[in-house]
Amino acid sequence: MTSKTIGIFEDDQKLLKLYGDFFRHKGFNVFEARDANVGFAILGRHAPDVVLLDVMMPQIDGFEACRRIRGILGPTVPIVFLTALDDLEAVRRAMAAGGDDFLSKSASLETVLEHVEAWLAHSDAARDALRARAVAELAGQS
């Protein structure tokens, strides 16, 4: 079992419970936030090892939340967007905001877990290289 902490920013209560329960069952410490402001307050007390971030949230969308999370946690904590959006423009905006990965909510829980574990397995330098490669690939698609 892991002792890693995952922060989940999701405004849909059912999905928040689903993801939270799933990751707790997998041995993660989990903190949940139904809106970005609640999440920002929690970040000061429970620095996560990885963040799952929805885009469409009340008050502050996930893109702006990502920028603020980067300001709080710095560049080394992986931020995985997990959203109903699946268009290329949303992916570009997520990466430009400082996101590291982008998954559709249609992805299975096991797929989300695989992505989270992959990010946690990388050193800081490897994370930087992965993120740079993802941004370069997106730039090549324009």
PDB file of C-alpha atoms in Angstrom:
ATOM      1  CA  MET A   1       0.000   0.000   0.000  1.00  0.00           C
ATOM      2  CA  THR A   2       1.106   3.520  -0.729  1.00  0.00           C
ATOM      3  CA  SER A   3       1.209   6.415   1.692  1.00  0.00           C
ATOM      4  CA  LYS A   4       0.961   8.972  -1.088  1.00  0.00           C
ATOM      5  CA  THR A   5      -1.615  11.735  -0.938  1.00  0.00           C
ATOM      6  CA  ILE A   6      -3.892  12.628  -3.817  1.00  0.00           C
ATOM      7  CA  GLY A   7      -5.927  15.821  -3.996  1.00  0.00           C
ATOM      8  CA  ILE A   8      -9.156  15.581  -5.963  1.00  0.00           C
ATOM      9  CA  PHE A   9     -10.850  18.768  -7.198  1.00  0.00           C
ATOM     10  CA  GLU A  10     -14.281  17.741  -8.513  1.00  0.00           C
ATOM     11  CA  ASP A  11     -17.596  19.559  -8.165  1.00  0.00           C
ATOM     12  CA  ASP A  12     -19.802  16.538  -8.917  1.00  0.00           C
ATOM     13  CA  GLN A  13     -20.426  14.948  -5.500  1.00  0.00           C
ATOM     14  CA  LYS A  14     -21.015  11.450  -6.931  1.00  0.00           C
ATOM     15  CA  LEU A  15     -17.792  11.508  -8.950  1.00  0.00           C
ATOM     16  CA  LEU A  16     -15.866  12.984  -6.038  1.00  0.00           C
ATOM     17  CA  LYS A  17     -17.035  10.110  -3.845  1.00  0.00           C
ATOM     18  CA  LEU A  18     -16.305   7.552  -6.568  1.00  0.00           C
ATOM     19  CA  TYR A  19     -12.733   8.755  -7.138  1.00  0.00           C
ATOM     20  CA  GLY A  20     -12.100   9.354  -3.440  1.00  0.00           C
ATOM     21  CA  ASP A  21     -13.319   5.910  -2.384  1.00  0.00           C
ATOM     22  CA  PHE A  22     -11.401   4.239  -5.212  1.00  0.00           C
ATOM     23  CA  PHE A  23      -8.091   5.866  -4.325  1.00  0.00           C
ATOM     24  CA  ARG A  24      -8.577   5.276  -0.593  1.00  0.00           C
ATOM     25  CA  HIS A  25      -9.184   1.599  -1.357  1.00  0.00           C
ATOM     26  CA  LYS A  26      -5.894   1.617  -3.304  1.00  0.00           C
ATOM     27  CA  GLY A  27      -4.089   2.911  -0.207  1.00  0.00           C
ATOM     28  CA  PHE A  28      -3.862   6.602  -0.960  1.00  0.00           C
ATOM     29  CA  ASN A  29      -4.507   9.378   1.504  1.00  0.00           C
ATOM     30  CA  VAL A  30      -7.174  11.500  -0.177  1.00  0.00           C
ATOM     31  CA  PHE A  31      -8.398  15.025   0.255  1.00  0.00           C
ATOM     32  CA  GLU A  32     -11.450  16.156  -1.645  1.00  0.00           C
ATOM     33  CA  ALA A  33     -12.562  19.591  -2.757  1.00  0.00           C
ATOM     34  CA  ARG A  34     -15.887  20.390  -4.445  1.00  0.00           C
ATOM     35  CA  ASP A  35     -14.591  23.793  -5.527  1.00  0.00           C
ATOM     36  CA  ALA A  36     -11.193  25.338  -6.071  1.00  0.00           C
ATOM     37  CA  ASN A  37     -11.278  27.723  -3.102  1.00  0.00           C
ATOM     38  CA  VAL A  38     -11.859  24.835  -0.688  1.00  0.00           C
ATOM     39  CA  GLY A  39      -9.021  22.961  -2.391  1.00  0.00           C
ATOM     40  CA  PHE A  40      -6.625  25.902  -2.074  1.00  0.00           C
ATOM     41  CA  ALA A  41      -7.299  26.069   1.669  1.00  0.00           C
ATOM     42  CA  ILE A  42      -6.646  22.344   2.040  1.00  0.00           C
ATOM     43  CA  LEU A  43      -3.396  22.533   0.052  1.00  0.00           C
ATOM     44  CA  GLY A  44      -1.809  24.503   2.873  1.00  0.00           C
ATOM     45  CA  ARG A  45      -2.462  21.656   5.320  1.00  0.00           C
ATOM     46  CA  HIS A  46      -2.148  18.574   3.112  1.00  0.00           C
ATOM     47  CA  ALA A  47       0.372  18.938   0.318  1.00  0.00           C
ATOM     48  CA  PRO A  48      -0.570  16.227  -2.183  1.00  0.00           C
ATOM     49  CA  ASP A  49       1.823  14.102  -4.196  1.00  0.00           C
ATOM     50  CA  VAL A  50      -0.520  14.387  -7.197  1.00  0.00           C
ATOM     51  CA  VAL A  51      -3.651  16.392  -8.028  1.00  0.00           C
ATOM     52  CA  LEU A  52      -6.675  15.287 -10.068  1.00  0.00           C
ATOM     53  CA  LEU A  53      -8.381  18.392 -11.407  1.00  0.00           C
ATOM     54  CA  ASP A  54     -11.729  18.909 -13.112  1.00  0.00           C
ATOM     55  CA  VAL A  55     -12.066  21.778 -15.598  1.00  0.00           C
ATOM     56  CA  MET A  56     -15.703  22.756 -15.233  1.00  0.00           C
ATOM     57  CA  MET A  57     -16.069  23.847 -11.616  1.00  0.00           C
ATOM     58  CA  PRO A  58     -18.045  26.703 -10.036  1.00  0.00           C
ATOM     59  CA  GLN A  59     -16.408  30.071  -9.350  1.00  0.00           C
ATOM     60  CA  ILE A  60     -12.920  29.164 -10.606  1.00  0.00           C
ATOM     61  CA  ASP A  61     -12.439  26.839 -13.564  1.00  0.00           C
ATOM     62  CA  GLY A  62      -9.779  24.158 -13.616  1.00  0.00           C
ATOM     63  CA  PHE A  63      -7.435  26.117 -15.875  1.00  0.00           C
ATOM     64  CA  GLU A  64      -7.218  29.012 -13.425  1.00  0.00           C
ATOM     65  CA  ALA A  65      -7.145  26.579 -10.498  1.00  0.00           C
ATOM     66  CA  CYS A  66      -4.169  24.843 -12.093  1.00  0.00           C
ATOM     67  CA  ARG A  67      -2.240  28.112 -12.349  1.00  0.00           C
ATOM     68  CA  ARG A  68      -2.964  28.864  -8.690  1.00  0.00           C
ATOM     69  CA  ILE A  69      -2.065  25.332  -7.572  1.00  0.00           C
ATOM     70  CA  ARG A  70       1.271  25.724  -9.374  1.00  0.00           C
ATOM     71  CA  GLY A  71       1.796  28.956  -7.432  1.00  0.00           C
ATOM     72  CA  ILE A  72       1.116  27.156  -4.156  1.00  0.00           C
ATOM     73  CA  LEU A  73       2.854  23.814  -4.754  1.00  0.00           C
ATOM     74  CA  GLY A  74       5.437  24.669  -7.379  1.00  0.00           C
ATOM     75  CA  PRO A  75       6.287  22.755 -10.537  1.00  0.00           C
ATOM     76  CA  THR A  76       7.027  19.292  -9.175  1.00  0.00           C
ATOM     77  CA  VAL A  77       3.583  18.069  -8.105  1.00  0.00           C
ATOM     78  CA  PRO A  78       1.879  16.388 -11.076  1.00  0.00           C
ATOM     79  CA  ILE A  79      -1.507  17.815 -12.030  1.00  0.00           C
ATOM     80  CA  VAL A  80      -3.717  15.454 -14.004  1.00  0.00           C
ATOM     81  CA  PHE A  81      -6.759  17.022 -15.595  1.00  0.00           C
ATOM     82  CA  LEU A  82      -9.739  14.676 -15.402  1.00  0.00           C
ATOM     83  CA  THR A  83     -12.624  16.226 -17.296  1.00  0.00           C
ATOM     84  CA  ALA A  84     -15.615  15.684 -19.534  1.00  0.00           C
ATOM     85  CA  LEU A  85     -13.945  17.910 -22.123  1.00  0.00           C
ATOM     86  CA  ASP A  86     -12.029  16.004 -24.749  1.00  0.00           C
ATOM     87  CA  ASP A  87     -11.242  18.501 -27.496  1.00  0.00           C
ATOM     88  CA  LEU A  88      -7.734  19.519 -28.495  1.00  0.00           C
ATOM     89  CA  GLU A  89      -8.262  23.142 -27.439  1.00  0.00           C
ATOM     90  CA  ALA A  90      -9.089  22.024 -23.881  1.00  0.00           C
ATOM     91  CA  VAL A  91      -5.943  19.880 -23.820  1.00  0.00           C
ATOM     92  CA  ARG A  92      -3.854  22.825 -25.011  1.00  0.00           C
ATOM     93  CA  ARG A  93      -5.362  25.142 -22.398  1.00  0.00           C
ATOM     94  CA  ALA A  94      -4.732  22.559 -19.672  1.00  0.00           C
ATOM     95  CA  MET A  95      -1.090  22.183 -20.627  1.00  0.00           C
ATOM     96  CA  ALA A  96      -0.620  25.945 -20.975  1.00  0.00           C
ATOM     97  CA  ALA A  97      -2.064  26.381 -17.467  1.00  0.00           C
ATOM     98  CA  GLY A  98       0.591  24.041 -16.073  1.00  0.00           C
ATOM     99  CA  GLY A  99      -1.116  20.656 -16.262  1.00  0.00           C
ATOM    100  CA  ASP A 100       0.938  17.529 -16.769  1.00  0.00           C
ATOM    101  CA  ASP A 101      -1.647  15.108 -18.102  1.00  0.00           C
ATOM    102  CA  PHE A 102      -5.181  15.109 -19.475  1.00  0.00           C
ATOM    103  CA  LEU A 103      -7.746  12.334 -19.187  1.00  0.00           C
ATOM    104  CA  SER A 104     -11.386  12.126 -20.126  1.00  0.00           C
ATOM    105  CA  LYS A 105     -13.824  11.204 -17.384  1.00  0.00           C
ATOM    106  CA  SER A 106     -14.803   8.306 -19.628  1.00  0.00           C
ATOM    107  CA  ALA A 107     -11.446   6.708 -18.731  1.00  0.00           C
ATOM    108  CA  SER A 108     -11.759   3.715 -16.426  1.00  0.00           C
ATOM    109  CA  LEU A 109     -10.738   4.064 -12.797  1.00  0.00           C
ATOM    110  CA  GLU A 110      -7.884   1.656 -13.478  1.00  0.00           C
ATOM    111  CA  THR A 111      -6.659   3.883 -16.330  1.00  0.00           C
ATOM    112  CA  VAL A 112      -6.730   6.918 -14.049  1.00  0.00           C
ATOM    113  CA  LEU A 113      -4.795   4.914 -11.455  1.00  0.00           C
ATOM    114  CA  GLU A 114      -2.204   3.901 -14.065  1.00  0.00           C
ATOM    115  CA  HIS A 115      -1.622   7.539 -14.995  1.00  0.00           C
ATOM    116  CA  VAL A 116      -1.366   8.619 -11.365  1.00  0.00           C
ATOM    117  CA  GLU A 117       1.089   5.835 -10.554  1.00  0.00           C
ATOM    118  CA  ALA A 118       3.162   6.629 -13.644  1.00  0.00           C
ATOM    119  CA  TRP A 119       3.517  10.256 -12.582  1.00  0.00           C
ATOM    120  CA  LEU A 120       4.414   9.262  -9.042  1.00  0.00           C
ATOM    121  CA  ALA A 121       7.080   6.868 -10.307  1.00  0.00           C
ATOM    122  CA  HIS A 122       9.015   9.565 -12.147  1.00  0.00           C
ATOM    123  CA  SER A 123      11.737  11.704 -10.658  1.00  0.00           C
ATOM    124  CA  ASP A 124      11.336  15.466 -10.855  1.00  0.00           C
ATOM    125  CA  ALA A 125      13.680  15.630 -13.874  1.00  0.00           C
ATOM    126  CA  ALA A 126      11.753  12.892 -15.653  1.00  0.00           C
ATOM    127  CA  ARG A 127       8.460  14.693 -14.938  1.00  0.00           C
ATOM    128  CA  ASP A 128       9.878  17.869 -16.456  1.00  0.00           C
ATOM    129  CA  ALA A 129      10.968  15.952 -19.543  1.00  0.00           C
ATOM    130  CA  LEU A 130       7.568  14.229 -19.894  1.00  0.00           C
ATOM    131  CA  ARG A 131       5.739  17.513 -19.562  1.00  0.00           C
ATOM    132  CA  ALA A 132       8.037  19.228 -22.084  1.00  0.00           C
ATOM    133  CA  ARG A 133       7.472  16.380 -24.545  1.00  0.00           C
ATOM    134  CA  ALA A 134       3.679  16.594 -24.121  1.00  0.00           C
ATOM    135  CA  VAL A 135       3.704  20.365 -24.679  1.00  0.00           C
ATOM    136  CA  ALA A 136       5.944  19.970 -27.751  1.00  0.00           C
ATOM    137  CA  GLU A 137       3.624  17.314 -29.194  1.00  0.00           C
ATOM    138  CA  LEU A 138       0.639  19.618 -28.735  1.00  0.00           C
ATOM    139  CA  ALA A 139       2.490  22.504 -30.369  1.00  0.00           C
ATOM    140  CA  GLY A 140       3.195  20.283 -33.363  1.00  0.00           C
ATOM    141  CA  GLN A 141      -0.520  19.603 -33.810  1.00  0.00           C
ATOM    142  CA  SER A 142      -1.430  23.247 -34.348  1.00  0.00           C
TER     143      SER A 142
END
